[in-house]
PDB file of C-alpha atoms in Angstrom:
ATOM      1  CA  MET A  30     112.553  86.756 103.005  1.00 32.00           C
ATOM      2  CA  THR A  31     109.656  89.000 103.979  1.00 32.00           C
ATOM      3  CA  LEU A  32     107.672  90.404 101.081  1.00 32.00           C
ATOM      4  CA  TYR A  33     105.394  93.399 101.151  1.00 31.00           C
ATOM      5  CA  GLU A  34     101.934  93.160  99.618  1.00 33.00           C
ATOM      6  CA  LEU A  35     100.587  96.238  97.893  1.00 30.00           C
ATOM      7  CA  ASP A  36      96.825  96.501  97.349  1.00 32.00           C
ATOM      8  CA  LEU A  37      95.841  97.535  93.832  1.00 29.00           C
ATOM      9  CA  ASP A  38      92.546  98.404  92.231  1.00 33.00           C
ATOM     10  CA  PRO A  39      90.651  95.068  92.104  1.00 32.00           C
ATOM     11  CA  ALA A  40      89.501  95.905  88.565  1.00 34.00           C
ATOM     12  CA  SER A  41      93.090  95.784  87.369  1.00 32.00           C
ATOM     13  CA  ASN A  42      94.176  92.307  86.394  1.00 29.00           C
ATOM     14  CA  ALA A  43      97.535  93.250  84.887  1.00 32.00           C
ATOM     15  CA  THR A  44      99.496  91.515  87.598  1.00 36.00           C
ATOM     16  CA  GLY A  45      98.765  87.966  86.569  1.00 38.00           C
ATOM     17  CA  MET A  46      98.501  87.196  90.274  1.00 43.00           C
ATOM     18  CA  GLU A  47      95.646  86.969  92.684  1.00 49.00           C
ATOM     19  CA  GLU A  48      93.186  89.758  91.905  1.00 52.00           C
ATOM     20  CA  GLY A  49      94.049  93.014  93.704  1.00 54.00           C
ATOM     21  CA  VAL A  50      97.450  92.012  95.165  1.00 52.00           C
ATOM     22  CA  VAL A  51     100.996  92.456  93.865  1.00 56.00           C
ATOM     23  CA  THR A  52     103.960  91.138  95.818  1.00 60.00           C
ATOM     24  CA  LEU A  53     106.768  93.697  95.922  1.00 80.00           C
ATOM     25  CA  ASN A  54     110.315  92.457  96.432  1.00 90.00           C
ATOM     26  CA  TYR A  55     112.234  95.569  97.554  1.00 92.00           C
ATOM     27  CA  ILE A  56     115.640  93.990  97.017  1.00 92.00           C
ATOM     28  CA  GLU A  57     114.894  93.128  93.380  1.00 92.00           C
ATOM     29  CA  VAL A  58     113.482  96.611  92.730  1.00 93.00           C
ATOM     30  CA  ILE A  59     116.559  98.290  94.235  1.00 95.00           C
ATOM     31  CA  GLU A  60     118.931  96.059  92.272  1.00 93.00           C
ATOM     32  CA  THR A  61     117.045  96.758  89.032  1.00 93.00           C
ATOM     33  CA  VAL A  62     117.290 100.522  89.597  1.00 94.00           C
ATOM     34  CA  ILE A  63     120.991 100.316  90.459  1.00 94.00           C
ATOM     35  CA  ALA A  64     121.658  98.177  87.366  1.00 92.00           C
ATOM     36  CA  SER A  65     120.123 100.904  85.207  1.00 93.00           C
ATOM     37  CA  LEU A  66     122.167 103.713  86.822  1.00 92.00           C
ATOM     38  CA  GLN A  67     125.574 102.192  87.605  1.00 88.00           C
ATOM     39  CA  GLN A  68     128.605 102.836  85.448  1.00 84.00           C
ATOM     40  CA  ASP A  69     131.371 100.426  84.525  1.00 85.00           C
ATOM     41  CA  ASN A  70     129.768  97.522  86.424  1.00 87.00           C
ATOM     42  CA  SER A  71     130.629  99.374  89.620  1.00 87.00           C
ATOM     43  CA  ALA A  72     127.773  98.052  91.771  1.00 92.00           C
ATOM     44  CA  MET A  73     128.724  96.158  94.908  1.00 92.00           C
ATOM     45  CA  VAL A  74     126.426  94.746  97.555  1.00 92.00           C
ATOM     46  CA  SER A  75     126.804  93.558 101.128  1.00 92.00           C
ATOM     47  CA  HIS A  76     124.052  91.238 102.315  1.00 87.00           C
ATOM     48  CA  THR A  77     123.734  90.111 105.916  1.00 85.00           C
ATOM     49  CA  ASP A  78     120.829  88.515 107.729  1.00 81.00           C
ATOM     50  CA  ALA A  79     119.972  91.921 109.156  1.00 77.00           C
ATOM     51  CA  ALA A  80     120.597  94.339 106.292  1.00 91.00           C
ATOM     52  CA  HIS A  81     121.539  95.076 102.693  1.00 95.00           C
ATOM     53  CA  LEU A  82     123.958  97.777 101.568  1.00 96.00           C
ATOM     54  CA  TRP A  83     124.639  98.645  97.932  1.00 96.00           C
ATOM     55  CA  LYS A  84     127.292 100.967  96.492  1.00 96.00           C
ATOM     56  CA  PHE A  85     127.615 102.105  92.901  1.00 95.00           C
ATOM     57  CA  LYS A  86     129.341 104.778  90.845  1.00 96.00           C
ATOM     58  CA  TYR A  87     127.231 107.455  89.151  1.00 96.00           C
ATOM     59  CA  GLY A  88     129.179 110.138  87.292  1.00 96.00           C
ATOM     60  CA  SER A  89     131.750 111.534  89.705  1.00 97.00           C
ATOM     61  CA  VAL A  90     130.107 110.230  92.914  1.00 97.00           C
ATOM     62  CA  GLU A  91     129.550 106.982  94.782  1.00 97.00           C
ATOM     63  CA  VAL A  92     125.957 106.327  95.815  1.00 97.00           C
ATOM     64  CA  PHE A  93     124.941 104.121  98.758  1.00 97.00           C
ATOM     65  CA  VAL A  94     121.582 102.431  99.276  1.00 97.00           C
ATOM     66  CA  GLN A  95     120.801 100.826 102.628  1.00 97.00           C
ATOM     67  CA  LEU A  96     117.864  98.583 103.463  1.00 97.00           C
ATOM     68  CA  PRO A  97     117.965  97.239 107.029  1.00 95.00           C
ATOM     69  CA  GLY A  98     115.003  94.909 106.508  1.00 92.00           C
ATOM     70  CA  THR A  99     111.790  94.520 104.550  1.00 90.00           C
ATOM     71  CA  SER A 100     109.075  95.241 107.116  1.00 90.00           C
ATOM     72  CA  GLU A 101     106.860  98.312 106.771  1.00 91.00           C
ATOM     73  CA  GLU A 102     108.751  99.989 109.643  1.00 94.00           C
ATOM     74  CA  ASP A 103     112.168  99.617 107.981  1.00 95.00           C
ATOM     75  CA  ILE A 104     113.692 102.672 106.313  1.00 97.00           C
ATOM     76  CA  LEU A 105     115.219 102.859 102.845  1.00 97.00           C
ATOM     77  CA  THR A 106     118.188 105.255 103.012  1.00 98.00           C
ATOM     78  CA  VAL A 107     120.029 106.586  99.966  1.00 98.00           C
ATOM     79  CA  TRP A 108     123.060 108.899 100.235  1.00 98.00           C
ATOM     80  CA  SER A 109     126.105 110.199  98.415  1.00 98.00           C
ATOM     81  CA  THR A 110     129.018 112.278  99.703  1.00 98.00           C
ATOM     82  CA  VAL A 111     129.643 115.539  97.835  1.00 98.00           C
ATOM     83  CA  LEU A 112     132.146 117.362 100.061  1.00 98.00           C
ATOM     84  CA  LYS A 113     134.471 116.568 102.959  1.00 98.00           C
ATOM     85  CA  LEU A 114     134.654 118.958 105.912  1.00 98.00           C
ATOM     86  CA  PRO A 115     136.226 121.192 107.121  1.00 98.00           C
ATOM     87  CA  VAL A 116     136.149 123.726 104.282  1.00 98.00           C
ATOM     88  CA  ASN A 117     136.855 127.426 103.932  1.00 96.00           C
ATOM     89  CA  ASN A 118     133.794 129.613 104.574  1.00 97.00           C
ATOM     90  CA  GLU A 119     131.643 126.959 106.275  1.00 97.00           C
ATOM     91  CA  THR A 120     129.049 129.623 107.081  1.00 97.00           C
ATOM     92  CA  GLY A 121     128.688 130.407 103.375  1.00 98.00           C
ATOM     93  CA  LEU A 122     128.501 126.687 102.593  1.00 98.00           C
ATOM     94  CA  LEU A 123     125.741 126.096 105.131  1.00 97.00           C
ATOM     95  CA  ARG A 124     123.719 129.021 103.796  1.00 97.00           C
ATOM     96  CA  LYS A 125     124.098 127.744 100.229  1.00 97.00           C
ATOM     97  CA  LEU A 126     123.046 124.215 101.232  1.00 98.00           C
ATOM     98  CA  MET A 127     119.967 125.515 103.069  1.00 97.00           C
ATOM     99  CA  GLU A 128     118.953 127.554 100.027  1.00 97.00           C
ATOM    100  CA  MET A 129     119.497 124.535  97.765  1.00 97.00           C
ATOM    101  CA  ASN A 130     117.422 122.361 100.127  1.00 97.00           C
ATOM    102  CA  TRP A 131     114.524 124.749  99.624  1.00 96.00           C
ATOM    103  CA  SER A 132     114.635 124.970  95.859  1.00 93.00           C
ATOM    104  CA  ASN A 133     116.686 122.199  94.243  1.00 93.00           C
ATOM    105  CA  THR A 134     116.484 118.875  96.044  1.00 96.00           C
ATOM    106  CA  PHE A 135     112.948 117.484  95.583  1.00 95.00           C
ATOM    107  CA  GLU A 136     112.520 114.602  98.092  1.00 94.00           C
ATOM    108  CA  ALA A 137     116.251 114.556  98.867  1.00 98.00           C
ATOM    109  CA  ARG A 138     118.220 117.018 100.994  1.00 98.00           C
ATOM    110  CA  PHE A 139     121.744 118.091 101.834  1.00 98.00           C
ATOM    111  CA  ALA A 140     122.941 117.050 105.292  1.00 98.00           C
ATOM    112  CA  ILE A 141     126.137 116.628 107.295  1.00 97.00           C
ATOM    113  CA  SER A 142     127.208 113.162 108.403  1.00 97.00           C
ATOM    114  CA  GLU A 143     130.580 112.232 109.890  1.00 96.00           C
ATOM    115  CA  ASP A 144     132.302 115.443 108.683  1.00 97.00           C
ATOM    116  CA  GLN A 145     130.943 115.068 105.158  1.00 98.00           C
ATOM    117  CA  VAL A 146     128.266 116.934 103.232  1.00 98.00           C
ATOM    118  CA  VAL A 147     125.918 114.353 101.750  1.00 98.00           C
ATOM    119  CA  VAL A 148     122.819 114.315  99.593  1.00 98.00           C
ATOM    120  CA  CYS A 149     120.338 111.909 101.150  1.00 98.00           C
ATOM    121  CA  ALA A 150     116.794 110.615 101.099  1.00 98.00           C
ATOM    122  CA  ARG A 151     115.077 108.429 103.707  1.00 97.00           C
ATOM    123  CA  ARG A 152     111.680 106.780 103.512  1.00 96.00           C
ATOM    124  CA  THR A 153     109.846 104.072 105.423  1.00 95.00           C
ATOM    125  CA  LEU A 154     108.804 101.080 103.373  1.00 94.00           C
ATOM    126  CA  ALA A 155     105.125 101.429 104.337  1.00 91.00           C
ATOM    127  CA  GLY A 156     103.312 102.200 101.103  1.00 91.00           C
ATOM    128  CA  LEU A 157     106.530 102.617  99.126  1.00 92.00           C
ATOM    129  CA  SER A 158     106.140 101.859  95.409  1.00 93.00           C
ATOM    130  CA  PRO A 159     108.807 100.766  92.891  1.00 94.00           C
ATOM    131  CA  SER A 160     108.594 104.178  91.203  1.00 94.00           C
ATOM    132  CA  GLU A 161     109.300 105.927  94.534  1.00 96.00           C
ATOM    133  CA  ILE A 162     112.319 103.691  95.126  1.00 96.00           C
ATOM    134  CA  SER A 163     113.610 104.520  91.656  1.00 96.00           C
ATOM    135  CA  ARG A 164     112.922 108.241  92.111  1.00 96.00           C
ATOM    136  CA  ASN A 165     114.740 108.420  95.478  1.00 97.00           C
ATOM    137  CA  ILE A 166     117.842 106.643  94.185  1.00 97.00           C
ATOM    138  CA  THR A 167     117.878 108.629  90.932  1.00 97.00           C
ATOM    139  CA  ILE A 168     117.351 112.004  92.636  1.00 98.00           C
ATOM    140  CA  VAL A 169     120.149 111.451  95.154  1.00 98.00           C
ATOM    141  CA  ALA A 170     122.563 110.233  92.456  1.00 97.00           C
ATOM    142  CA  THR A 171     121.741 113.078  90.081  1.00 97.00           C
ATOM    143  CA  ILE A 172     121.834 115.904  92.642  1.00 98.00           C
ATOM    144  CA  ALA A 173     125.115 114.625  94.090  1.00 98.00           C
ATOM    145  CA  ASP A 174     126.723 114.259  90.653  1.00 98.00           C
ATOM    146  CA  ASP A 175     125.424 117.649  89.480  1.00 98.00           C
ATOM    147  CA  ASN A 176     126.747 119.513  92.543  1.00 98.00           C
ATOM    148  CA  ASP A 177     129.842 117.797  93.969  1.00 98.00           C
ATOM    149  CA  GLU A 178     132.487 119.377  91.750  1.00 98.00           C
ATOM    150  CA  ALA A 179     130.971 122.881  91.928  1.00 98.00           C
ATOM    151  CA  LEU A 180     130.732 122.734  95.737  1.00 98.00           C
ATOM    152  CA  GLN A 181     134.289 121.434  96.030  1.00 98.00           C
ATOM    153  CA  ALA A 182     135.531 124.278  93.805  1.00 98.00           C
ATOM    154  CA  GLU A 183     133.558 126.969  95.634  1.00 98.00           C
ATOM    155  CA  PHE A 184     134.386 125.656  99.128  1.00 98.00           C
ATOM    156  CA  PRO A 185     137.929 124.206  99.101  1.00 97.00           C
ATOM    157  CA  ALA A 186     139.303 122.255 102.031  1.00 96.00           C
ATOM    158  CA  ALA A 187     140.404 124.360 105.000  1.00 93.00           C
TER     159      ALA A 187
END
């Protein structure tokens, strides 16, 4: 398993490790965050040599976390489906999603993937901290759960 080393302030010795270096295990961080958010022991994981994919239930949505590898170039992707397409008034839906992207989504965003409206966040692992991993997963889960039922009610299936 490849581990990422994060340089810290050399004056800080809180790590109990070699001065100035903390080893970050992305998989353990992700699993810790998911364990704190999941409901009803709903978390499932698929591990292959090439990638990891987690799924867990948060409120009324399922959240997915994908980590293709652990090098600095790999991308952590978090997403949750909030609405299936097609819907009535797709133009109105797209306008609403664009407005929400501007004001309500923080580091996440609404997008369309495979005829579904999703809330997603993507970030390379280079320089990624445990708190950023937690924030990305939590933001996607919360925004999806807070908006899925309202969007489905306002934009019913066509």
